[in-house]
Tab-separated table of C-alpha atoms in Angstrom:
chain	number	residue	atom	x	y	z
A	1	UNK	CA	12.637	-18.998	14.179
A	2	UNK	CA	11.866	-16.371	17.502
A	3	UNK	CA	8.654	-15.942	18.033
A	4	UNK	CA	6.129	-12.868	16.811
A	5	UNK	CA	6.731	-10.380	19.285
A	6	UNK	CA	3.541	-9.147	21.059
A	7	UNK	CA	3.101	-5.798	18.882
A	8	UNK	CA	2.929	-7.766	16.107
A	9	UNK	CA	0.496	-9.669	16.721
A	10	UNK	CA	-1.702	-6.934	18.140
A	11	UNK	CA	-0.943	-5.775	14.781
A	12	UNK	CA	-2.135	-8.364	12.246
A	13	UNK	CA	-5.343	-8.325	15.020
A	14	UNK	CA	-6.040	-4.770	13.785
A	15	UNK	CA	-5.468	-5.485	10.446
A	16	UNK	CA	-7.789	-8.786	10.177
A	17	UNK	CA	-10.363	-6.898	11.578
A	18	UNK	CA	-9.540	-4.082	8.776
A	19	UNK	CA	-9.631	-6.776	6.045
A	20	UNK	CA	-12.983	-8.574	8.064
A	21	UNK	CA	-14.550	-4.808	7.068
A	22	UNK	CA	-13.570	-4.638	4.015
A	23	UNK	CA	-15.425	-7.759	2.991
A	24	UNK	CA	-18.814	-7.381	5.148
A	25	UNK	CA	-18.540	-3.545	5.779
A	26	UNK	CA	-21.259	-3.032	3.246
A	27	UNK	CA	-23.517	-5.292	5.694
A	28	UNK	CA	-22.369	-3.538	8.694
A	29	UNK	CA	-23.220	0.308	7.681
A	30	UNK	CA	-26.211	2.193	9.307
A	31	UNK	CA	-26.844	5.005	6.744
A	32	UNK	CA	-25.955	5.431	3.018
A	33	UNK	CA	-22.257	6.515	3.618
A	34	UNK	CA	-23.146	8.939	-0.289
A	35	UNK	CA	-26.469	10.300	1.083
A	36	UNK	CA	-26.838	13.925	2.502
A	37	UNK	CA	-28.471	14.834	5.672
A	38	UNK	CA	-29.761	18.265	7.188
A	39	UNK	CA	-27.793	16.831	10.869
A	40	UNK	CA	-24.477	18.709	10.208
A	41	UNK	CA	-21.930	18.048	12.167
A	42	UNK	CA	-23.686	16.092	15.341
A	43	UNK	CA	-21.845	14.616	17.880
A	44	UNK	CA	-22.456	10.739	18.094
A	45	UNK	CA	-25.302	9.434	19.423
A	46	UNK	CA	-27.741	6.574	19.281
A	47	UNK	CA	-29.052	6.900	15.552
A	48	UNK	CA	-25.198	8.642	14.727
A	49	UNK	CA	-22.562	6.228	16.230
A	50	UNK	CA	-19.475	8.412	15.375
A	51	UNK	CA	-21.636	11.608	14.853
A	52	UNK	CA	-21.857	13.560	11.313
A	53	UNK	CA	-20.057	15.641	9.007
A	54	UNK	CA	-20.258	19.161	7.258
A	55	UNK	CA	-22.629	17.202	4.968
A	56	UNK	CA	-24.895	15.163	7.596
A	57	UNK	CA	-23.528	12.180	6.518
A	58	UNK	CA	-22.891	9.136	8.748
A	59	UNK	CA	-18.951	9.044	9.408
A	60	UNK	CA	-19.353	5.431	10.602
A	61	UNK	CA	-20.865	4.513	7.962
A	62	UNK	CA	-18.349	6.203	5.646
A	63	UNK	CA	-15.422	5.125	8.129
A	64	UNK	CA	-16.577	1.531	7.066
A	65	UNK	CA	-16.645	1.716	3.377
A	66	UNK	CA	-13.462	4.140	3.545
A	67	UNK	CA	-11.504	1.446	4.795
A	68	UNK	CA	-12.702	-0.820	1.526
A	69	UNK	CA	-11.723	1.650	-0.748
A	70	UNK	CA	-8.333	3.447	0.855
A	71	UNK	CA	-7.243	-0.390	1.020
A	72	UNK	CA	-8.336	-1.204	-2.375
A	73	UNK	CA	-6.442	1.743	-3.578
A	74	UNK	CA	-3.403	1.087	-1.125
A	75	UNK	CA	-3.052	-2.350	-2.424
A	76	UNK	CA	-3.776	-2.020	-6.252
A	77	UNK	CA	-0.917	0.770	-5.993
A	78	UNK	CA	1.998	-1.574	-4.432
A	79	UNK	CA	0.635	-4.435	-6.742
A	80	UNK	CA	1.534	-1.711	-9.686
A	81	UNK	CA	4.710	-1.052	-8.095
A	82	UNK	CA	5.493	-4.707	-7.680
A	83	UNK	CA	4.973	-5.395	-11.220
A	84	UNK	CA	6.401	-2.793	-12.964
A	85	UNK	CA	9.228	-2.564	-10.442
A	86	UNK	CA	10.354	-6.267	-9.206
A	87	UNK	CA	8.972	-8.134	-12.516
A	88	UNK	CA	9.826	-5.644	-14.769
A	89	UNK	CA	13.428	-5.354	-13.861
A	90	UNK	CA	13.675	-9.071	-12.843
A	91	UNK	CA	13.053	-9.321	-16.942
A	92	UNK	CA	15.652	-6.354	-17.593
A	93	UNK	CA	18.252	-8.315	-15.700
A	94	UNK	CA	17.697	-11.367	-17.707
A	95	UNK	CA	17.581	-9.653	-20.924
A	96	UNK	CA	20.904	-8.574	-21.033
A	97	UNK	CA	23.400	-4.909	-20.084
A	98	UNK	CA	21.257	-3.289	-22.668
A	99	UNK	CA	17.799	-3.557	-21.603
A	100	UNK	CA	19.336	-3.526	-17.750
A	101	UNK	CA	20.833	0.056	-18.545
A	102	UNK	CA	17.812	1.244	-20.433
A	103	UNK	CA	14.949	0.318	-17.257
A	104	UNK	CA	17.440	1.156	-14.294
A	105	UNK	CA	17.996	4.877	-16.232
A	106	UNK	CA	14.425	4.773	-15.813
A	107	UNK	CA	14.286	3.870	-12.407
A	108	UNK	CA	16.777	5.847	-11.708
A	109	UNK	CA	15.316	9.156	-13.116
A	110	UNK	CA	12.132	8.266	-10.998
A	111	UNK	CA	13.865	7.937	-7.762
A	112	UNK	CA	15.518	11.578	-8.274
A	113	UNK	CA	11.699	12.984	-7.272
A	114	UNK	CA	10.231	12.315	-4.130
A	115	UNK	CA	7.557	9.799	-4.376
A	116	UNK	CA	4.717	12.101	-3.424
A	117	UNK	CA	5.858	14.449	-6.010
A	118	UNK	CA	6.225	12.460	-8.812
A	119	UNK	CA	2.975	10.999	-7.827
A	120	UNK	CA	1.875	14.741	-7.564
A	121	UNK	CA	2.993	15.886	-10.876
A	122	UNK	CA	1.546	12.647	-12.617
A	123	UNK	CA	-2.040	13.218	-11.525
A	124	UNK	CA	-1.885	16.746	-12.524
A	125	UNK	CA	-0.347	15.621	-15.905
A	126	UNK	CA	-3.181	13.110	-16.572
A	127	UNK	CA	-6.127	14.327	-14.136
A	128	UNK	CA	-6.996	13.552	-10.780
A	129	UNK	CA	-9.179	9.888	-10.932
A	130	UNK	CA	-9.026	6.044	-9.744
A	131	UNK	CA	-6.844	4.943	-12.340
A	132	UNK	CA	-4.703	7.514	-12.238
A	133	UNK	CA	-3.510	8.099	-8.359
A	134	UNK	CA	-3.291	4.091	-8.515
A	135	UNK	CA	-0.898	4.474	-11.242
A	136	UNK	CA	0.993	7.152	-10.166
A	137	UNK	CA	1.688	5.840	-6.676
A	138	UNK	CA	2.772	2.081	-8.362
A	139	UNK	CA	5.195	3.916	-10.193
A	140	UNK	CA	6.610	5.595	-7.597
A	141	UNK	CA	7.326	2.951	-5.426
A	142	UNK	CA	8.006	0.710	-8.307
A	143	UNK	CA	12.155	1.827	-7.776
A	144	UNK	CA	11.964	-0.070	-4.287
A	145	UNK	CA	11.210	-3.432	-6.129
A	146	UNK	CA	12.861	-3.038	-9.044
A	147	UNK	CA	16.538	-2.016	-6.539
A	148	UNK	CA	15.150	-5.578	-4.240
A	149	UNK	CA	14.886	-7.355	-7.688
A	150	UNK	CA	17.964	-6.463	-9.082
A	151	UNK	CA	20.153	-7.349	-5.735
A	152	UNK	CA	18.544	-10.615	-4.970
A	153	UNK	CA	18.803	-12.023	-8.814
A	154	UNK	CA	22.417	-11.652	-8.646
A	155	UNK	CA	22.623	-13.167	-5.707
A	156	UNK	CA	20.760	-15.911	-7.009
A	157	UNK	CA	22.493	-15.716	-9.899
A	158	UNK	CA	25.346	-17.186	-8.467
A	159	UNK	CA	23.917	-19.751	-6.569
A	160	UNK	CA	24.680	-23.826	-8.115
A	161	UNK	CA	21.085	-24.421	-9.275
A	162	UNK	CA	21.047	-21.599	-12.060
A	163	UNK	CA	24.451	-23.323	-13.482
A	164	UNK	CA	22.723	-26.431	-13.145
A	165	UNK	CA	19.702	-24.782	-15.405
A	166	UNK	CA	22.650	-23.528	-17.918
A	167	UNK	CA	24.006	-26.805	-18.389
A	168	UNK	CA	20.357	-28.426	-18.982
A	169	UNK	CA	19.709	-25.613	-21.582
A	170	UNK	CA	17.746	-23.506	-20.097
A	171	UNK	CA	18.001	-19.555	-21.195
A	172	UNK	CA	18.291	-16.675	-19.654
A	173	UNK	CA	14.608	-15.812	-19.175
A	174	UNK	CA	13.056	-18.633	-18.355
A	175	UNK	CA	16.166	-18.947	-15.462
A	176	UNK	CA	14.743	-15.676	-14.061
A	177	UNK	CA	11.371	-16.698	-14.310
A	178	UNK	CA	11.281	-20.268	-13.684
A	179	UNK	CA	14.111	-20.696	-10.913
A	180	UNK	CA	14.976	-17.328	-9.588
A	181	UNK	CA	11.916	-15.627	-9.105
A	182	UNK	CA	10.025	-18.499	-6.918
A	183	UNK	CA	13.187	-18.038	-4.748
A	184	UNK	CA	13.603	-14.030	-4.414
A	185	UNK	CA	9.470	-14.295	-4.068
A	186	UNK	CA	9.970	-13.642	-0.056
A	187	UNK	CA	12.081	-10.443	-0.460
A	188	UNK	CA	9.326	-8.996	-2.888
A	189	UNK	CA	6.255	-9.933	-0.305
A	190	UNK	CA	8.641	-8.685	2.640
A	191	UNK	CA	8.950	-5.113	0.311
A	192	UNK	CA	5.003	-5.512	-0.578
A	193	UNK	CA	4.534	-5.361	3.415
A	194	UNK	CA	6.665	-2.621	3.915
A	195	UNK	CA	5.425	-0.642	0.544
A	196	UNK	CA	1.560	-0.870	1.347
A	197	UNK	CA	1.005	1.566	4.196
A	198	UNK	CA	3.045	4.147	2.352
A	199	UNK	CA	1.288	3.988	-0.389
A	200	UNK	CA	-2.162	4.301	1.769
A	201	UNK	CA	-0.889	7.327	3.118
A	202	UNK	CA	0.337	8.838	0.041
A	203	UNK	CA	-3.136	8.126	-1.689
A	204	UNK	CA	-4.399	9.921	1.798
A	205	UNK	CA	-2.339	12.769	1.053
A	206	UNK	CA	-3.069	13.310	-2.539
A	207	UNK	CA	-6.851	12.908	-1.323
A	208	UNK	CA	-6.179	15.470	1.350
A	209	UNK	CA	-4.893	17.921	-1.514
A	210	UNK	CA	-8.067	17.362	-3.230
A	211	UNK	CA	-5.921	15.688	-6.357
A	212	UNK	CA	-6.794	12.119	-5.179
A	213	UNK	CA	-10.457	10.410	-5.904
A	214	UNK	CA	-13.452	12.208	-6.345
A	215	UNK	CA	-14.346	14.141	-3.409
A	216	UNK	CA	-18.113	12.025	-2.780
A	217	UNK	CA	-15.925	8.598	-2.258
A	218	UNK	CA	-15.161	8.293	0.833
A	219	UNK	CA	-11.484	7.098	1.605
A	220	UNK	CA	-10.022	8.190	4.937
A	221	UNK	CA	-8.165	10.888	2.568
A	222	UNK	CA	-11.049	12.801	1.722
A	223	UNK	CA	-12.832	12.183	4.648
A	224	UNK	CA	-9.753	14.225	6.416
A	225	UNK	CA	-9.527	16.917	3.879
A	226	UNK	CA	-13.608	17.220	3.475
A	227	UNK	CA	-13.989	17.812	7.884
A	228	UNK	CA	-10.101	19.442	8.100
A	229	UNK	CA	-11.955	23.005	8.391
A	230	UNK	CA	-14.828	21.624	11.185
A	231	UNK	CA	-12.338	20.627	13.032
A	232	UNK	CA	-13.912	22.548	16.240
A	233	UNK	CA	-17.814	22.190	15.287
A	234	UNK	CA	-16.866	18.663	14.645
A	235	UNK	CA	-13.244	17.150	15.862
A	236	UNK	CA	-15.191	13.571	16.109
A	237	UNK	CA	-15.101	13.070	11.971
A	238	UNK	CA	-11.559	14.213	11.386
A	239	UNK	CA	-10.567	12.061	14.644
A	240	UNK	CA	-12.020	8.921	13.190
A	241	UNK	CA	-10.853	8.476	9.762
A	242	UNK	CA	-7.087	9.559	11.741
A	243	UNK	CA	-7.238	6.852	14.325
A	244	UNK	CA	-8.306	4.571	11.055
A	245	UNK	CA	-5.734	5.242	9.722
A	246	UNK	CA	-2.746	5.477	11.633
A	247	UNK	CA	-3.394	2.499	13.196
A	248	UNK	CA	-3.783	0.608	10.035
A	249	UNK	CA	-0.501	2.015	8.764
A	250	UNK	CA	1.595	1.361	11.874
A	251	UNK	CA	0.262	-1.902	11.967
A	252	UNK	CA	1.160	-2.894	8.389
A	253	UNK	CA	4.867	-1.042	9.040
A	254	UNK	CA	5.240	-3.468	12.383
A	255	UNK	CA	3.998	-6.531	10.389
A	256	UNK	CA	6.509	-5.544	7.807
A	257	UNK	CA	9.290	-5.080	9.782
A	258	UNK	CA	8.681	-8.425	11.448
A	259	UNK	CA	8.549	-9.885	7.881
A	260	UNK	CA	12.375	-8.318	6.897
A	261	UNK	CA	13.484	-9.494	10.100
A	262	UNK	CA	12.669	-12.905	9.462
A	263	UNK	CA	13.149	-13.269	5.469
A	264	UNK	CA	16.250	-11.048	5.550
A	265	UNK	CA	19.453	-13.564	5.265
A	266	UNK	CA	21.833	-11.099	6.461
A	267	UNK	CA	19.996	-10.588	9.259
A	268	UNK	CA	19.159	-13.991	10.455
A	269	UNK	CA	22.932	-14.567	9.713
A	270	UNK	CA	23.627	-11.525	12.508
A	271	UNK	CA	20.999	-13.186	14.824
A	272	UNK	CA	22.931	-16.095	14.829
């Protein structure tokens, strides 16, 4: 296999130190990133690394534990979408023409929204909370697995070892489960790479629109929206949770894309 280009691995650099903060960040933090402060909007200095916000409170502190939480969030999201989507219609598939037309109707009635509006319309149907923008974003990205799914089982499909699984008995199901799925699992983590920043910057957005988590936690979302109108008073804490998150999401996207590239077999097949 060609080797990692250099961006790439400047890449999964950034995000090993991300995932290094989300495990020790609570250790690392100078202030209480929840506690108010009559300092509003200070520049950075020596007690304030990356300054404060409209509320005096520490944005490195709340840079740190935002990263925790907008990746929790990120990643609970395109674990929804991976099981609802790939599993779900991996089962659907294996089931029968029925239950295949029933859950791709579905799918396909879901793809006719854009994902941030369908994601939109189902916080506002059930209220903005945790559970509830995690939800909304799985399902909404849960049509990219369930399309991967569906292609790579019947490619599988017609590969010697599932007639070789027919002849010993085994049903339809347990083919799916038992034989195809270990072997479609790199196109699902290759879609898991490439779903993940989007759905970090979609729970940004919905955050940003103030129909995301509660305004006190502190994802990189809300700490946009919350210092959007300080921008001149304070440009430092909308600049930081923006770097944060960019370069997060355009490292995950590059790590992704080196993933496809190298798990796709049509495109090794061009390579070669």
């Amino acid at each position: 296999m060609p080797a990692l280009p250099l961006m790439t691995w400047i890449s999964i650099g950034f995000i090993a130190v991300a995932l290094i903060v989300t495990l020790i960040g609570p250790f690392l933090v100078t202030h209480d990133p929840y506690m108010f402060g009559a300092d509003m909007n200070s520049p950075p200095s020596k007690e304030h690394w990356l300054g404060t916000d409209d509320q005096g409170q520490d944005v490195y502190s709340r840079l740190l534990i935002g990263t925790r939480l907008s990746l929790f969030y990120g990643a609970s999201a395109a674990c929804v979408a991976l099981i609802t989507g790939g599993l779900a219609a991996l089962i659907a598939m294996a089931l029968g023409p029925v239950t295949e037309t029933v859950v791709f109707a579905v799918v396909d009635l879901i793809r006719a929204l854009p994902g941030i509006l369908f994601a939109l319309a189902f916080v506002v149907a059930f209220e903005p909370s945790e559970t509830s923008v995690v939800l909304a974003l799985g399902i909404s990205f849960a049509p990219n697995f369930a399309l991967i799914a569906r292609a790579t089982y019947l490619q599988q499909m017609a590969r010697p070892y599932t007639d070789a699984a027919k002849v010993l008995g085994a049903g339809r199901l347990r083919i799916a489960l038992v034989h195809v799925l270990p072997n479609i699992g790199g196109a699902l983590i290759t879609q898991f790479a490439i779903i993940l920043p989007r759905c970090i910057v979609s729970e940004s957005v919905l955050s940003f629109l103030g129909l995301g988590v509660s305004p006190e936690t502190p994802t990189w979302g809300r700490m946009i929206a919350s210092a959007a109108s300080f921008t001149e008073d304070a440009p430092h804490a909308v600049i930081a949770p923006i770097l944060a998150l960019s370069i997060v999401t355009f490292s995950l996207a590059l790590i992704g894309d080196a993933l496809r590239r190298r798990f796709d077999p049509a495109r090794r097949r061009i390579a070669q």
